[in-house]
PDB file of C-alpha atoms in Angstrom:
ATOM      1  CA  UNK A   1      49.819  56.479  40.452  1.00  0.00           C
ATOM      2  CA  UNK A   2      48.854  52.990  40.525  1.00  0.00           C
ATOM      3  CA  UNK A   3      50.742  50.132  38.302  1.00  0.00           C
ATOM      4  CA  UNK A   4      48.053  48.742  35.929  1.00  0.00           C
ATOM      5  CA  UNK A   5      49.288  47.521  32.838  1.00  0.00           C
ATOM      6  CA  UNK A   6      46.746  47.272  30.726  1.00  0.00           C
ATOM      7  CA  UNK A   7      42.876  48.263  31.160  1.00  0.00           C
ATOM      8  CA  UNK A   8      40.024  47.095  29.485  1.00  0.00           C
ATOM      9  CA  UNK A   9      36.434  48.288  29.448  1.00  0.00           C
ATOM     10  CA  UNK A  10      33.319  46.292  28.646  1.00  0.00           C
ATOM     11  CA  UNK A  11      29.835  47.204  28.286  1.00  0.00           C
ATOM     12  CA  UNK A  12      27.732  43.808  28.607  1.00  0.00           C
ATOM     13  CA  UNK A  13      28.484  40.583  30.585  1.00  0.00           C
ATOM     14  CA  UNK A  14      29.848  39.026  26.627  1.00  0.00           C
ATOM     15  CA  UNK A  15      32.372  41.327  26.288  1.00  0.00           C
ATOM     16  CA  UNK A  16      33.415  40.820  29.667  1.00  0.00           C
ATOM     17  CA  UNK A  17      33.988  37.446  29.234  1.00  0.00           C
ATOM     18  CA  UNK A  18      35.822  37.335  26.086  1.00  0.00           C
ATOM     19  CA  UNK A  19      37.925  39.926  27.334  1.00  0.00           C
ATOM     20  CA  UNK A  20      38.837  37.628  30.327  1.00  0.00           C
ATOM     21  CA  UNK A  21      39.335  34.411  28.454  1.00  0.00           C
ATOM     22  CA  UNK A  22      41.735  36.572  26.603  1.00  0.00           C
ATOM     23  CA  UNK A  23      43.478  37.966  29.256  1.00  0.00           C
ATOM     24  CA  UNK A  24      43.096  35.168  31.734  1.00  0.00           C
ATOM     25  CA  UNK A  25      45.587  36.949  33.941  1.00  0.00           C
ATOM     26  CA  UNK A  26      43.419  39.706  34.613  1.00  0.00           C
ATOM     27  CA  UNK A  27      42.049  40.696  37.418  1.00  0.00           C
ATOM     28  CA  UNK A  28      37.792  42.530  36.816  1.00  0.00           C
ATOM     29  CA  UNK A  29      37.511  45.783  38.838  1.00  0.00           C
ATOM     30  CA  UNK A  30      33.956  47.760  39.173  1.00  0.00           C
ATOM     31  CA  UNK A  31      33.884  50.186  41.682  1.00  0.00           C
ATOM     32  CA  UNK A  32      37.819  49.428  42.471  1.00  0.00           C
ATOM     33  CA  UNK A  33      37.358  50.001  46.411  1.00  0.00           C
ATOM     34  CA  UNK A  34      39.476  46.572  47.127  1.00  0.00           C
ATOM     35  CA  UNK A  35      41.181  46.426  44.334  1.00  0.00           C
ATOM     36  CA  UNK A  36      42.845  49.743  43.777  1.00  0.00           C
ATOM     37  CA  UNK A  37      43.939  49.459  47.792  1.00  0.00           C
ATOM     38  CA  UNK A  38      45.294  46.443  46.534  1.00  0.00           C
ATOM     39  CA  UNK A  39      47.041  47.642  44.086  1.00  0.00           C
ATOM     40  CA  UNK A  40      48.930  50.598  45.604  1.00  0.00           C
ATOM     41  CA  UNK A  41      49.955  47.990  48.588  1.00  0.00           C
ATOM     42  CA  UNK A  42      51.851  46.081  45.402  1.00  0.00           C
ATOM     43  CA  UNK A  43      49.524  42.930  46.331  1.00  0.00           C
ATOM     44  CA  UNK A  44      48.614  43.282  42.371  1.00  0.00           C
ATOM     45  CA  UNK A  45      51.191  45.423  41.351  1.00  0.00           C
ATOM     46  CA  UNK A  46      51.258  45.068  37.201  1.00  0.00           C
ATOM     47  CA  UNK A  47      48.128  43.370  36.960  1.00  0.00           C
ATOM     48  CA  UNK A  48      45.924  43.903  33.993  1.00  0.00           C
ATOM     49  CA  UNK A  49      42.064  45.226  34.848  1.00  0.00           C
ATOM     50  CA  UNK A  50      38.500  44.359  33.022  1.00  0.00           C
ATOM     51  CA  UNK A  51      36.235  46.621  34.112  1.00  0.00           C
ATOM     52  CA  UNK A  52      32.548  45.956  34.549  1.00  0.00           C
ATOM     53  CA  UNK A  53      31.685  49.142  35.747  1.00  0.00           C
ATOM     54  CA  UNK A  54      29.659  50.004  32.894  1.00  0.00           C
ATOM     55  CA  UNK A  55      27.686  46.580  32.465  1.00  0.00           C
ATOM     56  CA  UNK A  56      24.031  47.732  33.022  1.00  0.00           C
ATOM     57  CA  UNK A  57      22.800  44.115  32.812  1.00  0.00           C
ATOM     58  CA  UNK A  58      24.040  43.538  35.759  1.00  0.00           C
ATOM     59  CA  UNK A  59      23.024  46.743  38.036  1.00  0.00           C
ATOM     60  CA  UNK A  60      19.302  47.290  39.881  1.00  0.00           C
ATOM     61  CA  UNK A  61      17.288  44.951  41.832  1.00  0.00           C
ATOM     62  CA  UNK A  62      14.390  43.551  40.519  1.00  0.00           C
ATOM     63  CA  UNK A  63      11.325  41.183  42.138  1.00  0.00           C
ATOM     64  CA  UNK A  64      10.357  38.696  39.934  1.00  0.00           C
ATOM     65  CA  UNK A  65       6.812  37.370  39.159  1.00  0.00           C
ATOM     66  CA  UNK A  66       8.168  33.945  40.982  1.00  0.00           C
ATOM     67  CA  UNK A  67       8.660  36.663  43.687  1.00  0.00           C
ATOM     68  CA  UNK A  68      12.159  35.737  43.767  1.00  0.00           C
ATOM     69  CA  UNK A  69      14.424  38.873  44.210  1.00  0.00           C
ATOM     70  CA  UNK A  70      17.275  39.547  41.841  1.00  0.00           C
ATOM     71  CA  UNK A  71      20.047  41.822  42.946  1.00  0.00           C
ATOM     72  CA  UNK A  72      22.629  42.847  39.745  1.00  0.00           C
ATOM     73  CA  UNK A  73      25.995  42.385  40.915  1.00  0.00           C
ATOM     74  CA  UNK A  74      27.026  45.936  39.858  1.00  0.00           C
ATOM     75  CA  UNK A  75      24.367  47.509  42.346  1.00  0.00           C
ATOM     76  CA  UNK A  76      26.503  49.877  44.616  1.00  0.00           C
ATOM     77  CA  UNK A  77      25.948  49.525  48.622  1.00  0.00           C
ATOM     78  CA  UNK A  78      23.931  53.012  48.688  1.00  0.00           C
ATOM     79  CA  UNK A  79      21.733  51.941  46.021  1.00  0.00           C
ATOM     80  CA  UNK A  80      20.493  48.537  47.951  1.00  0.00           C
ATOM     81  CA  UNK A  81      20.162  50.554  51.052  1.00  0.00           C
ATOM     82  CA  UNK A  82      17.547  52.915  49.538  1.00  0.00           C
ATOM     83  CA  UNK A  83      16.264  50.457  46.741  1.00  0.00           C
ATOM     84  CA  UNK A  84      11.870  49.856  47.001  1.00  0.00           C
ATOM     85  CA  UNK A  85      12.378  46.554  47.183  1.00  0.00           C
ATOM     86  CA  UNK A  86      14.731  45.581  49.490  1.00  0.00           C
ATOM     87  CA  UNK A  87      13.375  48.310  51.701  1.00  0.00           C
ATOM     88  CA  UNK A  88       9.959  46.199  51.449  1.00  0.00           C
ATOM     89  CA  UNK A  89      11.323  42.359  51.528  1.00  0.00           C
ATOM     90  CA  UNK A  90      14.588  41.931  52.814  1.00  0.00           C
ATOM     91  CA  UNK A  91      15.297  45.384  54.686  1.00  0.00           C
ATOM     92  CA  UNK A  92      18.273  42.943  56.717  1.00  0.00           C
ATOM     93  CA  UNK A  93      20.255  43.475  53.677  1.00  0.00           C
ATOM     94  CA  UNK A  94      20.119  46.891  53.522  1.00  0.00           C
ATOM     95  CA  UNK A  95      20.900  47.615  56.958  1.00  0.00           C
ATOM     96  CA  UNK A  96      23.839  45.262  56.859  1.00  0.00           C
ATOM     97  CA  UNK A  97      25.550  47.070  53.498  1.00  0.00           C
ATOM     98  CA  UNK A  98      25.092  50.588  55.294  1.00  0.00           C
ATOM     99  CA  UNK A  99      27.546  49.444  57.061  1.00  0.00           C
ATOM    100  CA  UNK A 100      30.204  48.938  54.801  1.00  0.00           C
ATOM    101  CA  UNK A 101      32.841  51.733  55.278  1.00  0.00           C
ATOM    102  CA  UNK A 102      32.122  55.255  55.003  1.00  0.00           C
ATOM    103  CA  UNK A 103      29.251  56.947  52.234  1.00  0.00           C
ATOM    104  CA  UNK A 104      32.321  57.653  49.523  1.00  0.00           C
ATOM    105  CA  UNK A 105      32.871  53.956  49.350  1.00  0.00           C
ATOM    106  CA  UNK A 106      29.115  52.735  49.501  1.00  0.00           C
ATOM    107  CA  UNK A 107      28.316  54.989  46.885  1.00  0.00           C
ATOM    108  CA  UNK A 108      31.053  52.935  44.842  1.00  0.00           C
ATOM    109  CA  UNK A 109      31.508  49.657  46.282  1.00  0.00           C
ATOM    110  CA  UNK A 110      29.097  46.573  45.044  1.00  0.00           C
ATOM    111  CA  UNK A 111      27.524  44.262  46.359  1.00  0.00           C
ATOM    112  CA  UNK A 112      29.771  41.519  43.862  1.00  0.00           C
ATOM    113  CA  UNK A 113      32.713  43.102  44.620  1.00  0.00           C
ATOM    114  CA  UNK A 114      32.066  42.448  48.668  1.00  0.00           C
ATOM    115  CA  UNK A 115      31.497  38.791  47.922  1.00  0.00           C
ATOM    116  CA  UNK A 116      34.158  38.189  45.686  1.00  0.00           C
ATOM    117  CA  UNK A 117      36.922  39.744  47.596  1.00  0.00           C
ATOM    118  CA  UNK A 118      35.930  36.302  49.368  1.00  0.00           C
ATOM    119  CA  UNK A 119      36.586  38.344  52.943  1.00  0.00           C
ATOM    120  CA  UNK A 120      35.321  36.701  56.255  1.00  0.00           C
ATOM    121  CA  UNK A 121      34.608  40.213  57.469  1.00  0.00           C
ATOM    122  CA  UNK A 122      32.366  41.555  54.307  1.00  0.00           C
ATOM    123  CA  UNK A 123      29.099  42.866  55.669  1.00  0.00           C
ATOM    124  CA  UNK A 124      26.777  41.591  53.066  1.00  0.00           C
ATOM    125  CA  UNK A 125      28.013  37.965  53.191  1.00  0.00           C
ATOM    126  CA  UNK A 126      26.372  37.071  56.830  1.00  0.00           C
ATOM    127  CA  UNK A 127      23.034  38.006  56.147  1.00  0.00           C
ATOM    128  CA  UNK A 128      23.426  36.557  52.283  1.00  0.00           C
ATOM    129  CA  UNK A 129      23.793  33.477  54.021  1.00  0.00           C
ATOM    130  CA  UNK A 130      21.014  33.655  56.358  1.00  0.00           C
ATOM    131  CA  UNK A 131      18.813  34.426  53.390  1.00  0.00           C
ATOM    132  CA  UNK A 132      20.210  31.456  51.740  1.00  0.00           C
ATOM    133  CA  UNK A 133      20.993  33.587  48.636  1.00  0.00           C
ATOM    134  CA  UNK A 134      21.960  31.449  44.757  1.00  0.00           C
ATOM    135  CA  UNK A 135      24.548  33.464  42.928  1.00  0.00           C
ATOM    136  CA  UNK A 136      24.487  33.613  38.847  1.00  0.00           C
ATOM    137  CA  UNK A 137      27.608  32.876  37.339  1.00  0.00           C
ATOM    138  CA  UNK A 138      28.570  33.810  33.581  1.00  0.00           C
ATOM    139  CA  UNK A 139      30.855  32.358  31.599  1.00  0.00           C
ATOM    140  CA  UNK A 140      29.411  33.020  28.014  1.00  0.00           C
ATOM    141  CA  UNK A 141      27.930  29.798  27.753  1.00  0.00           C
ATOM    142  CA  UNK A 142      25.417  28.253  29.946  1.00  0.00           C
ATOM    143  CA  UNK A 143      26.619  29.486  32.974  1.00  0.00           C
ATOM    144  CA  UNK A 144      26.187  28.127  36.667  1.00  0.00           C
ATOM    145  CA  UNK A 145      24.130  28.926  40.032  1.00  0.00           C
ATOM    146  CA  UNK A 146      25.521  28.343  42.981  1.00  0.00           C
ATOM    147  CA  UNK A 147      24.906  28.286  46.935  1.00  0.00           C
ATOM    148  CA  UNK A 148      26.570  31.246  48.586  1.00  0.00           C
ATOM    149  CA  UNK A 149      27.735  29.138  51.562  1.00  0.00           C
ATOM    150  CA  UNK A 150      29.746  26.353  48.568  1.00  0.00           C
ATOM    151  CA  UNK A 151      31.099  29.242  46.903  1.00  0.00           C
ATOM    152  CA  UNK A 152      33.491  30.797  49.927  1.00  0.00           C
ATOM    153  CA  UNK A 153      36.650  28.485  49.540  1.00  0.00           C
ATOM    154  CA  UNK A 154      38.794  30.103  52.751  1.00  0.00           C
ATOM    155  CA  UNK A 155      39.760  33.482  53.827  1.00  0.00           C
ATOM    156  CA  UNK A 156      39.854  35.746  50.244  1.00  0.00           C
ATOM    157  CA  UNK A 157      39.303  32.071  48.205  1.00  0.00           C
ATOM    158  CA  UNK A 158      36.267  31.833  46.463  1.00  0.00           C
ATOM    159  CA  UNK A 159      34.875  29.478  43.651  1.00  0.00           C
ATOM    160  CA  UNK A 160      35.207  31.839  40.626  1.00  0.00           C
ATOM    161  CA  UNK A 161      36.691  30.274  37.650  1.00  0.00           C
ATOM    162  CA  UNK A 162      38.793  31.844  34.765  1.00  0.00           C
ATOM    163  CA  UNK A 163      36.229  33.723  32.398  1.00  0.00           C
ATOM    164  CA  UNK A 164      33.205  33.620  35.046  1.00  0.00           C
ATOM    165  CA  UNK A 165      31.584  36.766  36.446  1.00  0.00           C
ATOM    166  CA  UNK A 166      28.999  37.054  38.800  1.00  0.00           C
ATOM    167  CA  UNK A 167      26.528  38.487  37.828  1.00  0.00           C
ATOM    168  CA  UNK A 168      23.398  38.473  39.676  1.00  0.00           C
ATOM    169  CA  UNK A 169      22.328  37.218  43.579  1.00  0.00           C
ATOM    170  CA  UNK A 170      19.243  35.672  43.812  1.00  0.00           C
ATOM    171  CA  UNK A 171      17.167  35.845  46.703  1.00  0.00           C
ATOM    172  CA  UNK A 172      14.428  32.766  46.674  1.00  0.00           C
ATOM    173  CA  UNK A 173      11.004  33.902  47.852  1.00  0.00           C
ATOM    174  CA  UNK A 174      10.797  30.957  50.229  1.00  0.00           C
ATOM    175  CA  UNK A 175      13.937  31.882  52.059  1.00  0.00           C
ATOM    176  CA  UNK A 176      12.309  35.433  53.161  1.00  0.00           C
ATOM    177  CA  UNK A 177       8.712  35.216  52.718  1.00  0.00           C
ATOM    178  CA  UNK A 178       7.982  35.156  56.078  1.00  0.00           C
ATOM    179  CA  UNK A 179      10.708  36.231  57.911  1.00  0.00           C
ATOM    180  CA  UNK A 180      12.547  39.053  59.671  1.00  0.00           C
ATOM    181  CA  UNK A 181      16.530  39.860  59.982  1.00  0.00           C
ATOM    182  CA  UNK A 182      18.533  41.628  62.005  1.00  0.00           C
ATOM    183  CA  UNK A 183      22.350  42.264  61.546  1.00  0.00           C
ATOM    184  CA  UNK A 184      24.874  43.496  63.857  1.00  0.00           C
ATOM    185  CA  UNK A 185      28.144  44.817  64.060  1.00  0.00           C
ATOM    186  CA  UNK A 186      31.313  44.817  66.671  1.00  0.00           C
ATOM    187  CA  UNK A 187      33.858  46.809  65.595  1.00  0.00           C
ATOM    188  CA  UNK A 188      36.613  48.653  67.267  1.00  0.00           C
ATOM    189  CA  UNK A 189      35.118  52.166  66.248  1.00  0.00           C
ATOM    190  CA  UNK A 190      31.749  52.951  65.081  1.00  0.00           C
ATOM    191  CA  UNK A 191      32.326  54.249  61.370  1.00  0.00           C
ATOM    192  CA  UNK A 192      34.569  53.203  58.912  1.00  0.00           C
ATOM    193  CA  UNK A 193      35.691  50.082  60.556  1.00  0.00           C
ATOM    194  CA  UNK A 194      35.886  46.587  59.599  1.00  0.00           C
ATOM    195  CA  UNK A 195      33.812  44.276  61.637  1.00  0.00           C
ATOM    196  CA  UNK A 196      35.989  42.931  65.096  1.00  0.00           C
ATOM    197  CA  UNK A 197      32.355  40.437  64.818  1.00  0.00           C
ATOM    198  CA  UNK A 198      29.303  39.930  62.864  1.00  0.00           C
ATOM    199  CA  UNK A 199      26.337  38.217  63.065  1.00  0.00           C
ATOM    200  CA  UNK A 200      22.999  38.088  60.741  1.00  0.00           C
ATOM    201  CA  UNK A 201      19.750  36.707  62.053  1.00  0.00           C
ATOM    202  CA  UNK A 202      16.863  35.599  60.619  1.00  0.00           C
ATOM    203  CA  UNK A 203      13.946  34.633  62.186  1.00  0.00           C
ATOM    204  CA  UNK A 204      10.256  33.109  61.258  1.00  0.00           C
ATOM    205  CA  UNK A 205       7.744  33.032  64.691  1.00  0.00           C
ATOM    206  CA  UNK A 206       4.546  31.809  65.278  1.00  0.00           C
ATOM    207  CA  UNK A 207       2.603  34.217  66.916  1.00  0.00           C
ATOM    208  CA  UNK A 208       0.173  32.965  68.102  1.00  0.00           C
ATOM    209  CA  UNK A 209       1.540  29.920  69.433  1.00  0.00           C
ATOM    210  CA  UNK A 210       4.351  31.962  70.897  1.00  0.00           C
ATOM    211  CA  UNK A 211       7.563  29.661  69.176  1.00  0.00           C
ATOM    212  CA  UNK A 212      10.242  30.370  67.611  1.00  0.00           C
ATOM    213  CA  UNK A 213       9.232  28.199  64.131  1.00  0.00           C
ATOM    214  CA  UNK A 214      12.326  28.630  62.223  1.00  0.00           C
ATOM    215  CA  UNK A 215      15.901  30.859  62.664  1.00  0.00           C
ATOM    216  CA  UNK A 216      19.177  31.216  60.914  1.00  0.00           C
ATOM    217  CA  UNK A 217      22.452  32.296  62.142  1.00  0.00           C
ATOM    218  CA  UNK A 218      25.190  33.311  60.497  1.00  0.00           C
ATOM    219  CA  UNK A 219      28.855  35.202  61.444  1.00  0.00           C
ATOM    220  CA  UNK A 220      31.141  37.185  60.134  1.00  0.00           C
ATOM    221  CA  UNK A 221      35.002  37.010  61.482  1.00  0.00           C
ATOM    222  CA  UNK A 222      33.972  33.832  63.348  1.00  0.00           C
ATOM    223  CA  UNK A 223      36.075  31.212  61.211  1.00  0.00           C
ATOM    224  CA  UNK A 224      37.394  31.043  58.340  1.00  0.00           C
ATOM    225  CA  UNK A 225      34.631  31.806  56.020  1.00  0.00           C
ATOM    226  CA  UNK A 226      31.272  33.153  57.061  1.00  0.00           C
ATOM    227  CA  UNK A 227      29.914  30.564  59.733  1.00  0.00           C
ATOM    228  CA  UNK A 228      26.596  29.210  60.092  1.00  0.00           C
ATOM    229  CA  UNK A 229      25.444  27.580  63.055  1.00  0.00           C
ATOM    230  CA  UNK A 230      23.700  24.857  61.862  1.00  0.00           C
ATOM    231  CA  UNK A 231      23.856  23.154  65.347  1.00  0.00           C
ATOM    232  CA  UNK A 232      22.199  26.028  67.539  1.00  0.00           C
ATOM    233  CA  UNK A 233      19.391  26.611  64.527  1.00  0.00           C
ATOM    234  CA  UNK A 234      18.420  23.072  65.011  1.00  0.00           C
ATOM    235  CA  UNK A 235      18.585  22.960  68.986  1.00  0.00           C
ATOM    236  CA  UNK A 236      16.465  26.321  69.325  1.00  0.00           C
ATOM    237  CA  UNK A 237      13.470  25.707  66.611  1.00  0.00           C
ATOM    238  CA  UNK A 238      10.201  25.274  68.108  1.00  0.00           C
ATOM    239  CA  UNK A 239      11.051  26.730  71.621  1.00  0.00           C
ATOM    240  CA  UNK A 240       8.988  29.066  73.366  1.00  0.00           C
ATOM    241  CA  UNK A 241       9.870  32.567  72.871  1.00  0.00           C
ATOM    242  CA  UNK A 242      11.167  33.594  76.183  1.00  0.00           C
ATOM    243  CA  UNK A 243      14.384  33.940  78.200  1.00  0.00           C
ATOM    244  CA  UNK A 244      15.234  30.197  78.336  1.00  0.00           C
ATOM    245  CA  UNK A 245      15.530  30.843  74.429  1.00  0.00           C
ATOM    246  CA  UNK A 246      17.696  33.501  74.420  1.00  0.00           C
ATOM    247  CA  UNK A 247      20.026  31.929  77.124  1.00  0.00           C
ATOM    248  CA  UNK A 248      19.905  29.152  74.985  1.00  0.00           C
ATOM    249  CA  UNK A 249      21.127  30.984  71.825  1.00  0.00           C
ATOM    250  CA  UNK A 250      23.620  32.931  73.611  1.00  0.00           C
ATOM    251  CA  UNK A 251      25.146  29.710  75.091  1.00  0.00           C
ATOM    252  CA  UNK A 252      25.169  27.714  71.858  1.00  0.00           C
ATOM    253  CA  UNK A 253      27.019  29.821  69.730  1.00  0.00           C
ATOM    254  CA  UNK A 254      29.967  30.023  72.083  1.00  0.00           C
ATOM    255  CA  UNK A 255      30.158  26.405  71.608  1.00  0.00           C
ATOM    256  CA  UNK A 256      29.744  25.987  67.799  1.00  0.00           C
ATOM    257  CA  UNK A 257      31.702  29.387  66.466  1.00  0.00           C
ATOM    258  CA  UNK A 258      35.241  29.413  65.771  1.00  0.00           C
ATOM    259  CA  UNK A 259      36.991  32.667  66.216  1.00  0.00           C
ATOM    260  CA  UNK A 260      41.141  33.003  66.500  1.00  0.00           C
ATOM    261  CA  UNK A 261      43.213  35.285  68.312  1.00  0.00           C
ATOM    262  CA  UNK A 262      44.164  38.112  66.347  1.00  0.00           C
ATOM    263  CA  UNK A 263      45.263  41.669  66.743  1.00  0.00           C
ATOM    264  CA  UNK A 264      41.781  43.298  66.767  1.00  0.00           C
ATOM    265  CA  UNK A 265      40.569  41.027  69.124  1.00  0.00           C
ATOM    266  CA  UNK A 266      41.306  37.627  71.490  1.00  0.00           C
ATOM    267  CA  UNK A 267      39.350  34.485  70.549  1.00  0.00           C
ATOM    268  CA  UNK A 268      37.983  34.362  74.553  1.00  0.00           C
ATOM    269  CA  UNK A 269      36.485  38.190  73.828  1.00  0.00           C
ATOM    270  CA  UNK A 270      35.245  36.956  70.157  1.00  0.00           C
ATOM    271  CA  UNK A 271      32.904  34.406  72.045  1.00  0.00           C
ATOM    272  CA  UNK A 272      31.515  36.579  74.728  1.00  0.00           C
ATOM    273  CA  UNK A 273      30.656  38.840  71.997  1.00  0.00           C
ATOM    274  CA  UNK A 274      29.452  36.184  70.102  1.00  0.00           C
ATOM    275  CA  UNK A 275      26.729  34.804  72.255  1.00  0.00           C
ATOM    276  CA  UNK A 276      25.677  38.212  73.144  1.00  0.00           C
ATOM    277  CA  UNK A 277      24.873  39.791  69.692  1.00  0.00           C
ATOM    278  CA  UNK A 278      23.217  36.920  68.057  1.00  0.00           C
ATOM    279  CA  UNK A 279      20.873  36.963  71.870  1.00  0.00           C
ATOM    280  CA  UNK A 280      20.335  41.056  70.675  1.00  0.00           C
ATOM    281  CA  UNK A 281      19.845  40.141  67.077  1.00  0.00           C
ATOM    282  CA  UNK A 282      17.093  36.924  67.659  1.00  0.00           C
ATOM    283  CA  UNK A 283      15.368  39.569  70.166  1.00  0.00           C
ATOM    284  CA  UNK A 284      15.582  42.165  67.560  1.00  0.00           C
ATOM    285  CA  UNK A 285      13.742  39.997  64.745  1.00  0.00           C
ATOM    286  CA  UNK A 286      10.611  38.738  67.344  1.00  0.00           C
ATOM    287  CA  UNK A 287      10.375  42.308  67.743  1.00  0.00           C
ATOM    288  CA  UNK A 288       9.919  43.022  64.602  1.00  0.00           C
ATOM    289  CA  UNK A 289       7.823  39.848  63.711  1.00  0.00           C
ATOM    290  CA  UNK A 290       5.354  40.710  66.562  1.00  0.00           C
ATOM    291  CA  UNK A 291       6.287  38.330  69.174  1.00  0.00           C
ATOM    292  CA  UNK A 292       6.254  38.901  72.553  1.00  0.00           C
ATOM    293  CA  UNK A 293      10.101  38.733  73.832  1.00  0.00           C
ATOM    294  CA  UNK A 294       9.382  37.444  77.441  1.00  0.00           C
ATOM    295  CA  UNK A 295      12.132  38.015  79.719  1.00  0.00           C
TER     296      UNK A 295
END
């Protein structure tokens, strides 16, 4: 049994709303894979739910004739794995949420749930910052967009207000047009786990020139909120594509990343992990752009 008080169910993004400016203590649930955990653990013993679940304004992905890419908040992990377009344009994204838990919770767990359980170690949240995603807040009125890197506060803190959903992420065309991503994943075990590590790359080369013209990279478990290393994207654009590069990379990120000591893992063993799976995961997108990985 799990200690809800009360439950409420809306069917578009204006009844949600209303629902929580009347019950401003409530928490929203959708799929319920955090929250219900959550809730048997009596961190929100009591509580009162909203649940979105059956919002269908806010489920499906969509490519718009801007070619920006709209993902609905309600769209389950499973679903963006398989979905045409994110298969086509941004296939990072995909392969990142497959790697959320096991297929029971990807076939419930969304995408908006994963970034606003505000945790450093969500799967979706390194490459949504890599791909420089907005997210669509609702609030019944006008409503707000915001930069997924501003709207992570700390660890489980993010900038939600009372009576705001999310509702959609918005993918710009000019932040993937262009590019290739890679994500991977260190974890203890390899299913089912959450990520020891994490790190998202994305990466725009000129071929023919052989350079590495542009690059983003972004970790998970690494600070905390999800980190981007501003400093190493700067140092490396422009560079040949080669082994100096890599080295370069690998060496970098040990410098600018932030990682603690913890139970799952020492800080010392989250930086030699660090440089070495955002070196794999730059190699990985040249490959896939065309580029010639010299080593």
């Amino acid at each position: 049994m799990y200690d809800i008080e009360h439950y409420y169910n809306a069917a578009t993004i204006a009844e949600a709303v209303e629902l929580l400016k009347e019950h401003p203590d409530a928490g929203i649930i959708s799929g319920g894979s955090d929250v219900l955990i959550k809730i048997r653990e009596g961190k929100m013993a009591g509580t009162s739910l909203v649940c979105i679940r059956d919002i269908k304004e806010i489920k499906g992905i969509q490519r718009m004739d801007s070619g920006d890419i709209y993902i609905g908040a309600g769209t389950t992990f499973s679903h963006i794995t398989a979905d045409p377009v994110i298969r086509k344009w941004i296939p990072v994204l995909g392969e990142a949420v497959d790697q959320v838990g096991g297929p029971q919770v990807r076939n419930i767990g969304t995408i908006g749930g994963n970034v606003c359980n505000g945790a450093v170690s969500a799967d979706s949240a390194p490459t949504l910052f890599s791909l420089n995603a907005m997210l669509r807040l609702s609030d019944g009125k006008g409503g707000r967009t915001v930069p997924v890197q501003s709207f992570y506060l700390g660890p489980g803190r993010v900038d939600l207000q009372p009576g705001e959903i999310l509702t959609h992420i918005v993918i710009p065309e000019r932040e993937y047009m262009g590019y290739h991503g890679h994500y991977v994943k260190y974890s203890m075990r390899n299913a089912m786990d959450i990520a020891t590590l994490s790190c998202s790359v994305v990466s725009k080369v000129d071929t023919e020139k052989g350079v590495l013209e542009d690059v983003r990279i972004t970790f998970g478990v690494a600070a905390p909120v999800p980190y981007r290393c501003v400093k190493t994207e700067e140092a490396v654009k422009g560079m040949e594509i080669g082994e100096p590069l890599y080295d370069q990379v690998e060496k970098l990120v040990r410098t600018e990343i932030n990682p603690r000591d913890s139970w799952r893992a020492s800080r010392a063993f989250r930086l030699q992990i660090g440089g070495e799976i955002a070196r794999r995961a730059l190699i990985r997108t040249i490959e896939l752009a065309g580029g010639r990985c010299k080593a």
